[in-house]
Amino acid sequence: GENVEQHPSTLSVQEGDSAVIKCTYSDSASNYFPWYKQELGKRPQLIIDIRSNVGEKKDQRIAVTLNKTAKHFSLHITETQPEDSAVYFCAASIGYSGGYQKVTFGTGTKLQVIP
Amino acid sequence: SQTIHQWPATLVQPVGSPLSLECTVEGTSNPNLYWYRQAAGRGLQLLFYSVGIGQISSEVPQNLSASRPQDRQFILSSKKLLLSDSGFYLCAGEARSGTQYFGPGTRLLVL
């Protein structure tokens, strides 16, 4: 089955600096890659996603890049703010017949933005 | 857009007691639904998914079961809880885009 590895497990940056989180996946059939942000005690919330036919996507301070050949994708947060502090999960998804999506999550990165 | 409801929000149960967690969905019909478990400080583990009424698939062997008695209702159950069942249980629904959106979760502590 699919295996998603995520690094680093913890990341501390100064406010205003950039943060980068990297993930690799194993199954070339994965075609959808969402990123979730989870604040302490709350549900994961989608912050950005990318499909396999796109190499890069940007939404304000957040961007995601995908390298299908190397099977890796990354989340980039620029001009970090204290409210960016949270756990971030990457995921790789495969669509099956009948509409079922098998989503495999990374192990998470705890981001701390120091004011 | 769809909204996922879960209850209860928190639950403390003794070992060996039964469990029933409920998830309901608004704003869509015939959604694919998923149950995940998140242990403290860990990632998300897929437990069950359902593509329709009465259709349940299990991802991992375990002490839990799931049922889907209605189109927008997904229930997670156990006959006898174990200490290892403690965790944060999240129900997710799937949008047409394939994106999964999570409910608020149920925090379960088994003592």
Coordinates of N, CA and C in Angstrom, one line a residue:
Chain A
G1 N 0.8 -1.2 0.0 CA 0.0 0.0 0.0 C 0.8 1.2 0.0
E2 N 0.2 2.4 0.0 CA 0.9 3.7 -0.1 C 1.6 3.9 1.3
N3 N 2.7 4.6 1.2 CA 3.5 5.0 2.4 C 3.9 6.4 2.2
V4 N 3.5 7.3 3.1 CA 3.9 8.7 3.1 C 4.8 9.0 4.2
E5 N 5.9 9.6 3.9 CA 6.9 10.0 4.9 C 6.9 11.5 4.9
Q6 N 7.0 12.1 6.1 CA 7.0 13.5 6.3 C 8.1 14.0 7.2
H7 N 8.8 15.1 6.8 CA 9.9 15.6 7.5 C 9.9 17.2 7.5
P8 N 10.3 17.8 8.5 CA 10.8 17.3 9.8 C 9.6 17.0 10.7
S9 N 9.8 16.4 11.8 CA 8.7 16.1 12.8 C 8.4 17.4 13.6
T10 N 9.4 18.2 13.8 CA 9.2 19.5 14.5 C 10.0 20.5 13.8
L11 N 9.5 21.7 13.8 CA 10.1 22.8 13.1 C 9.9 24.1 13.9
S12 N 10.9 24.8 14.2 CA 10.8 26.1 14.9 C 11.4 27.2 14.0
V13 N 10.7 28.3 13.8 CA 11.1 29.4 12.9 C 10.8 30.7 13.6
Q14 N 11.6 31.7 13.3 CA 11.3 33.0 13.8 C 10.2 33.6 13.0
E15 N 9.4 34.4 13.6 CA 8.3 35.1 12.9 C 8.8 35.9 11.7
G16 N 8.2 35.7 10.6 CA 8.6 36.4 9.4 C 9.5 35.6 8.5
D17 N 10.1 34.5 9.0 CA 10.9 33.6 8.2 C 10.0 32.6 7.5
S18 N 10.6 31.8 6.6 CA 9.8 30.8 5.8 C 9.9 29.5 6.5
A19 N 8.9 28.6 6.3 CA 8.9 27.3 6.7 C 8.7 26.3 5.6
V20 N 9.4 25.2 5.5 CA 9.2 24.2 4.5 C 9.1 22.8 5.1
I21 N 8.0 22.1 4.7 CA 7.8 20.8 5.1 C 7.8 19.9 3.9
K22 N 8.4 18.8 4.0 CA 8.6 17.9 2.8 C 8.0 16.5 3.1
C23 N 7.4 16.0 2.0 CA 6.8 14.6 2.1 C 7.2 13.8 0.8
T24 N 7.3 12.5 1.0 CA 7.5 11.6 -0.1 C 6.4 10.6 0.0
Y25 N 6.1 10.0 -1.2 CA 5.1 9.0 -1.3 C 5.6 7.8 -2.1
S26 N 5.0 6.7 -2.0 CA 5.6 5.5 -2.7 C 4.8 5.0 -3.9
D27 N 3.5 5.3 -3.9 CA 2.6 4.7 -4.9 C 2.4 5.7 -6.1
S28 N 2.9 5.4 -7.2 CA 2.8 6.3 -8.4 C 1.3 6.6 -8.8
A29 N 0.4 5.7 -8.3 CA -1.0 5.9 -8.6 C -1.7 7.1 -7.8
S30 N -1.0 7.5 -6.8 CA -1.5 8.7 -6.1 C -1.6 9.9 -7.0
N31 N -2.8 10.6 -6.9 CA -3.0 11.6 -7.9 C -3.6 12.9 -7.2
Y32 N -3.7 12.9 -5.9 CA -4.2 14.1 -5.2 C -3.5 14.2 -3.9
F33 N -3.0 15.4 -3.6 CA -2.2 15.6 -2.4 C -2.7 16.8 -1.6
P34 N -3.5 16.6 -0.6 CA -3.9 17.7 0.3 C -3.0 17.9 1.5
W35 N -3.0 19.1 2.0 CA -2.3 19.5 3.2 C -3.3 20.0 4.2
Y36 N -3.2 19.5 5.5 CA -4.1 19.9 6.5 C -3.3 20.5 7.7
K37 N -4.0 21.5 8.3 CA -3.5 22.1 9.5 C -4.3 21.8 10.7
Q38 N -3.7 21.3 11.8 CA -4.5 20.9 12.9 C -4.0 21.7 14.2
E39 N -4.8 22.5 14.7 CA -4.5 23.3 15.9 C -4.8 22.4 17.1
L40 N -4.2 22.6 18.2 CA -4.3 21.8 19.4 C -5.8 21.5 19.8
G41 N -6.1 20.2 19.8 CA -7.4 19.8 20.3 C -8.5 20.0 19.2
K42 N -8.2 20.4 18.0 CA -9.2 20.6 17.0 C -9.1 19.7 15.8
R43 N -10.0 19.8 14.9 CA -10.0 18.9 13.7 C -9.0 19.4 12.7
P44 N -8.4 18.5 11.9 CA -7.6 18.9 10.8 C -8.4 19.7 9.8
Q45 N -7.8 20.8 9.3 CA -8.5 21.6 8.3 C -7.7 21.7 7.0
L46 N -8.3 21.5 5.9 CA -7.6 21.6 4.6 C -7.1 23.1 4.4
I47 N -5.8 23.2 4.1 CA -5.3 24.5 3.8 C -4.9 24.7 2.3
I48 N -4.5 23.7 1.7 CA -4.2 23.8 0.2 C -4.1 22.3 -0.3
D49 N -4.3 22.2 -1.6 CA -4.1 20.9 -2.2 C -3.6 21.0 -3.6
I50 N -3.1 19.9 -4.1 CA -2.6 19.9 -5.5 C -2.9 18.6 -6.2
R51 N -3.1 18.6 -7.4 CA -3.4 17.4 -8.2 C -2.2 17.0 -9.0
S52 N -2.1 15.8 -9.5 CA -0.9 15.3 -10.1 C -0.6 15.9 -11.5
N53 N -1.6 16.6 -12.0 CA -1.3 17.3 -13.3 C -0.8 18.7 -13.2
V54 N -0.5 19.1 -11.9 CA 0.0 20.4 -11.6 C 1.3 20.3 -10.9
G55 N 2.2 21.2 -11.2 CA 3.5 21.2 -10.5 C 3.6 22.1 -9.3
E56 N 2.8 23.2 -9.3 CA 2.9 24.1 -8.2 C 1.5 24.8 -8.1
K57 N 1.2 25.2 -6.8 CA 0.0 25.9 -6.5 C 0.3 26.9 -5.4
K58 N -0.3 28.1 -5.5 CA 0.0 29.1 -4.5 C -1.3 29.7 -4.0
D59 N -1.4 30.0 -2.7 CA -2.5 30.7 -2.1 C -2.0 31.6 -1.0
Q60 N -1.8 32.9 -1.4 CA -1.3 33.9 -0.5 C 0.1 33.5 0.0
R61 N 0.2 33.2 1.3 CA 1.5 32.9 1.9 C 1.9 31.4 1.8
I62 N 0.9 30.6 1.3 CA 1.1 29.2 1.3 C 1.3 28.7 -0.2
A63 N 2.3 27.8 -0.4 CA 2.5 27.2 -1.7 C 2.8 25.8 -1.5
V64 N 2.4 25.0 -2.5 CA 2.8 23.6 -2.5 C 3.4 23.2 -3.9
T65 N 4.4 22.4 -3.9 CA 5.1 22.0 -5.1 C 5.0 20.4 -5.1
L66 N 4.9 19.9 -6.4 CA 4.9 18.5 -6.6 C 5.8 18.0 -7.6
N67 N 6.6 17.0 -7.3 CA 7.5 16.4 -8.3 C 7.1 15.0 -8.4
K68 N 6.4 14.7 -9.5 CA 5.8 13.3 -9.7 C 6.9 12.3 -10.0
T69 N 7.9 12.7 -10.7 CA 9.0 11.8 -11.0 C 9.7 11.3 -9.8
A70 N 10.0 12.2 -8.9 CA 10.7 11.9 -7.6 C 9.8 11.5 -6.5
K71 N 8.5 11.6 -6.8 CA 7.4 11.3 -5.8 C 7.6 12.0 -4.5
H72 N 7.8 13.3 -4.6 CA 7.8 14.1 -3.4 C 7.1 15.5 -3.6
F73 N 6.5 16.0 -2.5 CA 5.8 17.2 -2.5 C 6.1 18.0 -1.3
S74 N 6.0 19.3 -1.3 CA 6.4 20.2 -0.2 C 5.4 21.3 0.0
L75 N 5.4 21.7 1.3 CA 4.6 22.9 1.7 C 5.5 24.0 2.0
H76 N 5.3 25.2 1.5 CA 6.1 26.3 1.8 C 5.2 27.4 2.4
I77 N 5.6 27.9 3.6 CA 4.8 29.0 4.2 C 5.8 30.2 4.3
T78 N 5.5 31.3 3.7 CA 6.3 32.5 3.8 C 5.8 33.4 4.8
E79 N 6.7 34.3 5.3 CA 6.3 35.4 6.2 C 5.5 34.8 7.4
T80 N 6.0 33.8 8.0 CA 5.3 33.1 9.1 C 4.8 34.0 10.2
Q81 N 3.7 33.6 10.7 CA 3.1 34.4 11.8 C 2.8 33.5 13.0
P82 N 2.7 34.0 14.2 CA 2.4 33.1 15.4 C 1.2 32.2 15.2
E83 N 0.2 32.7 14.5 CA -1.0 31.9 14.3 C -0.8 30.7 13.3
D84 N 0.4 30.7 12.6 CA 0.7 29.5 11.8 C 1.1 28.3 12.6
S85 N 1.4 28.5 13.9 CA 1.8 27.5 14.8 C 0.7 26.4 14.9
A86 N 1.1 25.2 14.6 CA 0.1 24.1 14.5 C 0.8 22.8 14.1
V87 N 0.1 21.7 14.0 CA 0.6 20.5 13.3 C 0.1 20.4 11.9
Y88 N 1.0 20.2 11.0 CA 0.7 20.1 9.6 C 0.8 18.7 9.1
F89 N -0.2 18.2 8.4 CA -0.2 16.8 7.8 C -0.2 16.9 6.3
C90 N 0.7 16.2 5.7 CA 0.5 16.0 4.2 C -0.2 14.7 4.0
A91 N -0.7 14.5 2.8 CA -1.5 13.3 2.5 C -1.4 13.0 1.0
A92 N -1.4 11.7 0.7 CA -1.5 11.3 -0.7 C -2.7 10.4 -0.9
S93 N -3.4 10.7 -2.0 CA -4.7 10.1 -2.2 C -4.8 9.3 -3.5
I94 N -5.4 8.2 -3.5 CA -5.7 7.4 -4.7 C -7.2 7.2 -4.9
G95 N -7.7 7.5 -6.0 CA -9.1 7.2 -6.3 C -9.4 5.9 -6.8
Y96 N -10.4 5.2 -6.3 CA -10.7 3.8 -6.7 C -12.1 3.8 -7.4
S97 N -12.4 2.8 -8.1 CA -13.7 2.6 -8.7 C -14.8 2.7 -7.6
G98 N -15.9 3.3 -7.9 CA -16.9 3.5 -6.9 C -16.8 4.8 -6.2
G99 N -15.7 5.5 -6.5 CA -15.6 6.8 -5.9 C -14.8 6.9 -4.6
Y100 N -14.4 5.8 -4.1 CA -13.7 5.7 -2.8 C -12.3 6.3 -2.9
Q101 N -11.9 7.2 -2.0 CA -10.6 7.8 -2.0 C -9.8 7.2 -0.9
K102 N -8.7 6.6 -1.1 CA -7.8 6.1 -0.1 C -6.8 7.1 0.2
V103 N -6.9 7.8 1.4 CA -6.0 8.8 1.7 C -5.0 8.3 2.8
T104 N -3.7 8.5 2.5 CA -2.7 8.1 3.5 C -2.0 9.3 4.0
F105 N -2.0 9.5 5.3 CA -1.5 10.7 5.9 C 0.0 10.5 6.3
G106 N 0.7 11.6 6.3 CA 2.0 11.6 6.9 C 1.9 11.7 8.4
T107 N 3.0 11.6 9.1 CA 3.0 11.6 10.5 C 2.9 12.9 11.2
G108 N 3.0 14.0 10.4 CA 2.7 15.3 11.0 C 4.0 16.1 11.3
T109 N 4.0 17.4 11.1 CA 5.1 18.3 11.5 C 4.5 19.4 12.4
K110 N 5.1 19.4 13.6 CA 4.7 20.4 14.6 C 5.5 21.7 14.3
L111 N 4.8 22.7 13.8 CA 5.5 24.0 13.5 C 5.3 25.0 14.7
Q112 N 6.4 25.6 15.1 CA 6.3 26.6 16.1 C 6.9 27.9 15.6
V113 N 6.1 28.9 15.5 CA 6.6 30.2 15.1 C 6.8 31.1 16.3
I114 N 8.1 31.5 16.4 CA 8.5 32.2 17.6 C 8.4 33.7 17.4
P115 N 7.6 34.4 18.2 CA 7.4 35.9 18.0 C 8.7 36.7 18.2
Chain B
S1 N -22.1 23.4 0.7 CA -21.0 22.6 1.2 C -21.5 21.7 2.3
Q2 N -20.8 20.6 2.5 CA -21.3 19.7 3.5 C -20.8 20.0 4.9
T3 N -21.5 19.7 5.9 CA -21.1 19.9 7.3 C -21.2 18.5 8.0
I4 N -20.1 18.2 8.8 CA -20.0 17.0 9.5 C -20.3 17.2 11.0
H5 N -21.2 16.5 11.6 CA -21.5 16.6 13.0 C -21.1 15.3 13.7
Q6 N -20.5 15.5 14.9 CA -20.1 14.3 15.7 C -20.5 14.5 17.1
W7 N -20.9 13.4 17.8 CA -21.2 13.5 19.2 C -21.0 12.1 19.8
P8 N -20.6 12.1 21.1 CA -20.4 13.2 21.9 C -19.0 13.9 21.6
A9 N -18.7 15.0 22.2 CA -17.5 15.7 22.0 C -16.4 15.0 22.8
T10 N -16.7 14.6 24.0 CA -15.7 13.9 24.9 C -16.5 12.8 25.6
L11 N -15.7 11.8 25.9 CA -16.3 10.6 26.5 C -15.2 9.9 27.4
V12 N -15.6 9.5 28.6 CA -14.7 8.8 29.5 C -15.4 7.5 29.8
Q13 N -14.8 6.4 29.4 CA -15.5 5.1 29.6 C -14.6 4.1 30.3
P14 N -15.1 3.2 31.1 CA -14.3 2.1 31.7 C -14.0 1.0 30.7
V15 N -12.9 0.4 30.9 CA -12.5 -0.8 30.1 C -13.6 -1.8 30.2
G16 N -13.9 -2.4 29.0 CA -15.0 -3.4 29.0 C -16.4 -2.9 28.7
S17 N -16.5 -1.6 28.7 CA -17.9 -1.0 28.5 C -18.1 -0.9 27.0
P18 N -19.4 -0.7 26.5 CA -19.6 -0.6 25.1 C -19.4 0.9 24.6
L19 N -19.4 1.1 23.3 CA -19.2 2.4 22.8 C -20.1 2.6 21.6
S20 N -20.6 3.8 21.4 CA -21.3 4.2 20.2 C -21.0 5.7 20.0
L21 N -20.3 5.9 18.8 CA -20.1 7.3 18.4 C -20.8 7.5 17.1
E22 N -21.4 8.7 17.0 CA -22.3 9.0 15.9 C -21.7 10.2 15.0
C23 N -21.9 10.0 13.8 CA -21.5 11.0 12.8 C -22.7 11.2 11.8
T24 N -23.0 12.5 11.6 CA -24.1 12.8 10.6 C -23.6 13.9 9.7
V25 N -24.1 13.9 8.5 CA -23.7 14.8 7.5 C -24.8 15.6 6.9
E26 N -24.6 16.9 6.8 CA -25.6 17.8 6.1 C -25.0 18.3 4.8
G27 N -26.0 18.7 3.9 CA -25.6 19.4 2.7 C -25.1 18.6 1.6
T28 N -25.3 17.2 1.6 CA -24.9 16.4 0.5 C -25.7 15.1 0.6
S29 N -25.8 14.4 -0.5 CA -26.4 13.1 -0.4 C -25.5 12.0 -0.9
N30 N -25.6 10.8 -0.4 CA -24.8 9.7 -0.8 C -23.3 10.0 -0.7
P31 N -22.9 10.5 0.5 CA -21.4 10.8 0.6 C -20.6 9.6 0.9
N32 N -19.4 9.6 0.5 CA -18.4 8.6 1.1 C -18.1 9.1 2.5
L33 N -18.1 8.2 3.4 CA -17.8 8.6 4.8 C -16.7 7.7 5.4
Y34 N -15.9 8.3 6.3 CA -14.7 7.7 6.8 C -14.6 7.9 8.3
W35 N -14.1 6.9 9.0 CA -13.7 7.0 10.4 C -12.2 6.9 10.6
Y36 N -11.6 7.9 11.2 CA -10.2 7.9 11.5 C -10.0 7.9 13.1
R37 N -8.9 7.4 13.5 CA -8.5 7.5 14.9 C -7.1 8.2 14.9
Q38 N -7.0 9.1 15.9 CA -5.7 9.8 16.1 C -5.3 9.6 17.5
A39 N -4.2 8.8 17.7 CA -3.6 8.7 19.1 C -2.9 10.0 19.4
A40 N -2.7 10.3 20.7 CA -2.2 11.5 21.2 C -0.8 11.8 20.5
G41 N -0.7 12.9 19.9 CA 0.6 13.3 19.2 C 0.9 12.5 18.0
R42 N 0.0 11.8 17.4 CA 0.3 11.0 16.3 C -0.5 11.4 15.1
G43 N -0.4 10.6 14.0 CA -1.1 10.9 12.8 C -2.4 10.2 12.8
L44 N -3.1 10.3 11.6 CA -4.4 9.7 11.4 C -4.4 8.3 10.8
Q45 N -5.1 7.5 11.5 CA -5.2 6.1 11.0 C -6.7 5.8 10.5
L46 N -6.8 5.4 9.3 CA -8.1 5.1 8.7 C -8.6 3.8 9.3
L47 N -9.8 3.8 9.9 CA -10.4 2.7 10.5 C -11.5 2.0 9.6
F48 N -12.4 2.8 9.1 CA -13.5 2.3 8.2 C -13.8 3.3 7.2
Y49 N -14.4 2.8 6.1 CA -15.0 3.7 5.1 C -16.3 3.1 4.6
S50 N -17.2 4.0 4.1 CA -18.5 3.5 3.6 C -18.8 4.3 2.4
V51 N -19.2 3.6 1.3 CA -19.6 4.3 0.1 C -21.1 4.3 -0.1
G52 N -21.9 3.8 0.9 CA -23.3 3.8 0.8 C -23.9 3.1 2.0
I53 N -25.3 3.2 2.1 CA -26.0 2.5 3.2 C -25.7 1.0 3.2
G54 N -25.3 0.6 4.5 CA -25.0 -0.8 4.7 C -23.7 -1.3 4.1
Q55 N -22.9 -0.4 3.5 CA -21.6 -0.8 2.9 C -20.5 -0.3 3.8
I56 N -19.8 -1.2 4.4 CA -18.7 -0.9 5.3 C -17.5 -1.7 4.9
S57 N -16.3 -1.0 4.9 CA -15.1 -1.6 4.6 C -14.1 -1.3 5.8
S58 N -13.4 -2.3 6.2 CA -12.5 -2.1 7.4 C -11.1 -2.1 6.9
E59 N -10.3 -1.1 7.4 CA -8.9 -1.0 7.0 C -8.0 -1.8 7.8
V60 N -8.3 -1.9 9.1 CA -7.4 -2.6 10.0 C -8.2 -3.5 11.0
P61 N -7.7 -4.7 11.3 CA -8.4 -5.5 12.3 C -8.4 -4.9 13.6
Q62 N -9.5 -4.9 14.3 CA -9.5 -4.2 15.6 C -10.7 -4.6 16.4
N63 N -10.8 -3.9 17.5 CA -11.9 -4.1 18.5 C -13.2 -3.3 18.1
L64 N -13.2 -2.6 17.0 CA -14.3 -1.7 16.7 C -15.0 -2.2 15.5
S65 N -16.3 -1.7 15.3 CA -17.1 -2.0 14.1 C -17.8 -0.7 13.7
A66 N -18.3 -0.7 12.5 CA -19.0 0.5 12.0 C -20.2 0.1 11.3
S67 N -21.2 1.0 11.3 CA -22.4 0.8 10.6 C -22.9 2.0 9.9
R68 N -23.7 1.8 8.8 CA -24.3 3.0 8.1 C -25.7 2.7 7.9
P69 N -26.6 3.0 8.9 CA -28.0 2.7 8.8 C -28.8 3.6 7.9
Q70 N -28.3 4.8 7.7 CA -28.9 5.8 6.8 C -27.9 6.5 6.0
D71 N -28.3 7.1 4.9 CA -27.4 7.7 4.0 C -26.4 8.7 4.6
R72 N -26.9 9.5 5.6 CA -26.1 10.5 6.2 C -25.7 10.2 7.6
Q73 N -25.7 9.0 8.0 CA -25.4 8.6 9.3 C -24.3 7.5 9.3
F74 N -23.3 7.7 10.1 CA -22.2 6.7 10.2 C -21.9 6.5 11.7
I75 N -21.9 5.3 12.1 CA -21.8 5.0 13.6 C -20.5 4.1 13.8
L76 N -19.8 4.4 14.8 CA -18.6 3.6 15.2 C -19.0 3.0 16.6
S77 N -18.7 1.7 16.7 CA -19.2 0.9 17.9 C -18.1 0.0 18.4
S78 N -18.3 -0.4 19.7 CA -17.5 -1.4 20.2 C -18.3 -2.1 21.3
K79 N -18.2 -3.4 21.4 CA -18.9 -4.2 22.5 C -18.2 -4.1 23.8
K80 N -16.8 -4.1 23.7 CA -16.0 -4.0 24.9 C -14.8 -3.2 24.7
L81 N -14.7 -2.0 25.3 CA -13.6 -1.2 25.1 C -12.3 -1.7 25.7
L82 N -11.2 -1.4 25.0 CA -9.8 -1.7 25.5 C -9.1 -0.4 25.9
L83 N -8.1 -0.4 26.7 CA -7.3 0.8 27.0 C -6.8 1.4 25.7
S84 N -6.4 0.6 24.8 CA -5.8 1.0 23.5 C -6.8 1.7 22.6
D85 N -8.0 1.7 22.9 CA -9.0 2.4 22.1 C -9.1 3.9 22.4
S86 N -8.4 4.3 23.4 CA -8.4 5.7 23.7 C -7.8 6.5 22.5
G87 N -8.3 7.7 22.3 CA -7.9 8.5 21.1 C -8.9 9.5 20.7
F88 N -8.5 10.2 19.6 CA -9.4 11.2 19.1 C -10.0 10.6 17.8
Y89 N -11.3 10.5 17.8 CA -12.0 9.9 16.7 C -12.6 10.9 15.8
L90 N -12.2 10.8 14.5 CA -12.7 11.8 13.5 C -13.5 11.2 12.4
C91 N -14.6 11.7 12.1 CA -15.4 11.3 11.0 C -15.1 12.3 9.9
A92 N -15.0 11.8 8.7 CA -14.8 12.6 7.5 C -15.8 12.3 6.4
G93 N -16.2 13.4 5.7 CA -17.0 13.2 4.5 C -16.2 13.7 3.3
E94 N -16.6 13.2 2.2 CA -15.8 13.5 1.0 C -16.6 14.4 0.0
A95 N -16.0 15.5 -0.4 CA -16.6 16.3 -1.3 C -16.5 15.8 -2.7
R96 N -17.2 16.3 -3.7 CA -17.1 15.8 -5.1 C -15.7 15.9 -5.6
S97 N -14.9 16.9 -5.1 CA -13.5 17.0 -5.6 C -12.6 15.9 -5.1
G98 N -13.1 15.1 -4.1 CA -12.3 14.1 -3.6 C -11.6 14.5 -2.2
T99 N -11.8 15.8 -1.9 CA -11.2 16.3 -0.7 C -12.1 15.8 0.5
Q100 N -11.4 15.4 1.6 CA -12.1 14.9 2.8 C -12.1 16.1 3.8
Y101 N -13.3 16.3 4.4 CA -13.5 17.3 5.4 C -13.9 16.6 6.7
F102 N -13.3 17.1 7.8 CA -13.5 16.4 9.0 C -14.5 17.0 9.9
G103 N -15.2 16.2 10.7 CA -16.0 16.6 11.8 C -15.2 17.1 13.0
P104 N -15.8 17.6 14.0 CA -15.1 18.2 15.2 C -14.4 17.2 16.0
G105 N -14.8 15.9 15.9 CA -14.1 14.8 16.6 C -14.7 14.5 17.9
T106 N -14.4 13.3 18.4 CA -14.8 12.8 19.7 C -13.5 12.4 20.4
R107 N -13.3 13.0 21.6 CA -12.1 12.6 22.4 C -12.5 11.5 23.3
L108 N -12.0 10.3 23.2 CA -12.4 9.1 24.0 C -11.2 8.7 24.9
L109 N -11.5 8.6 26.2 CA -10.5 8.2 27.2 C -11.1 6.9 27.8
V110 N -10.4 5.8 27.7 CA -10.8 4.5 28.3 C -9.9 4.3 29.6
L111 N -10.5 4.1 30.7 CA -9.8 4.0 32.0 C -9.9 2.6 32.5

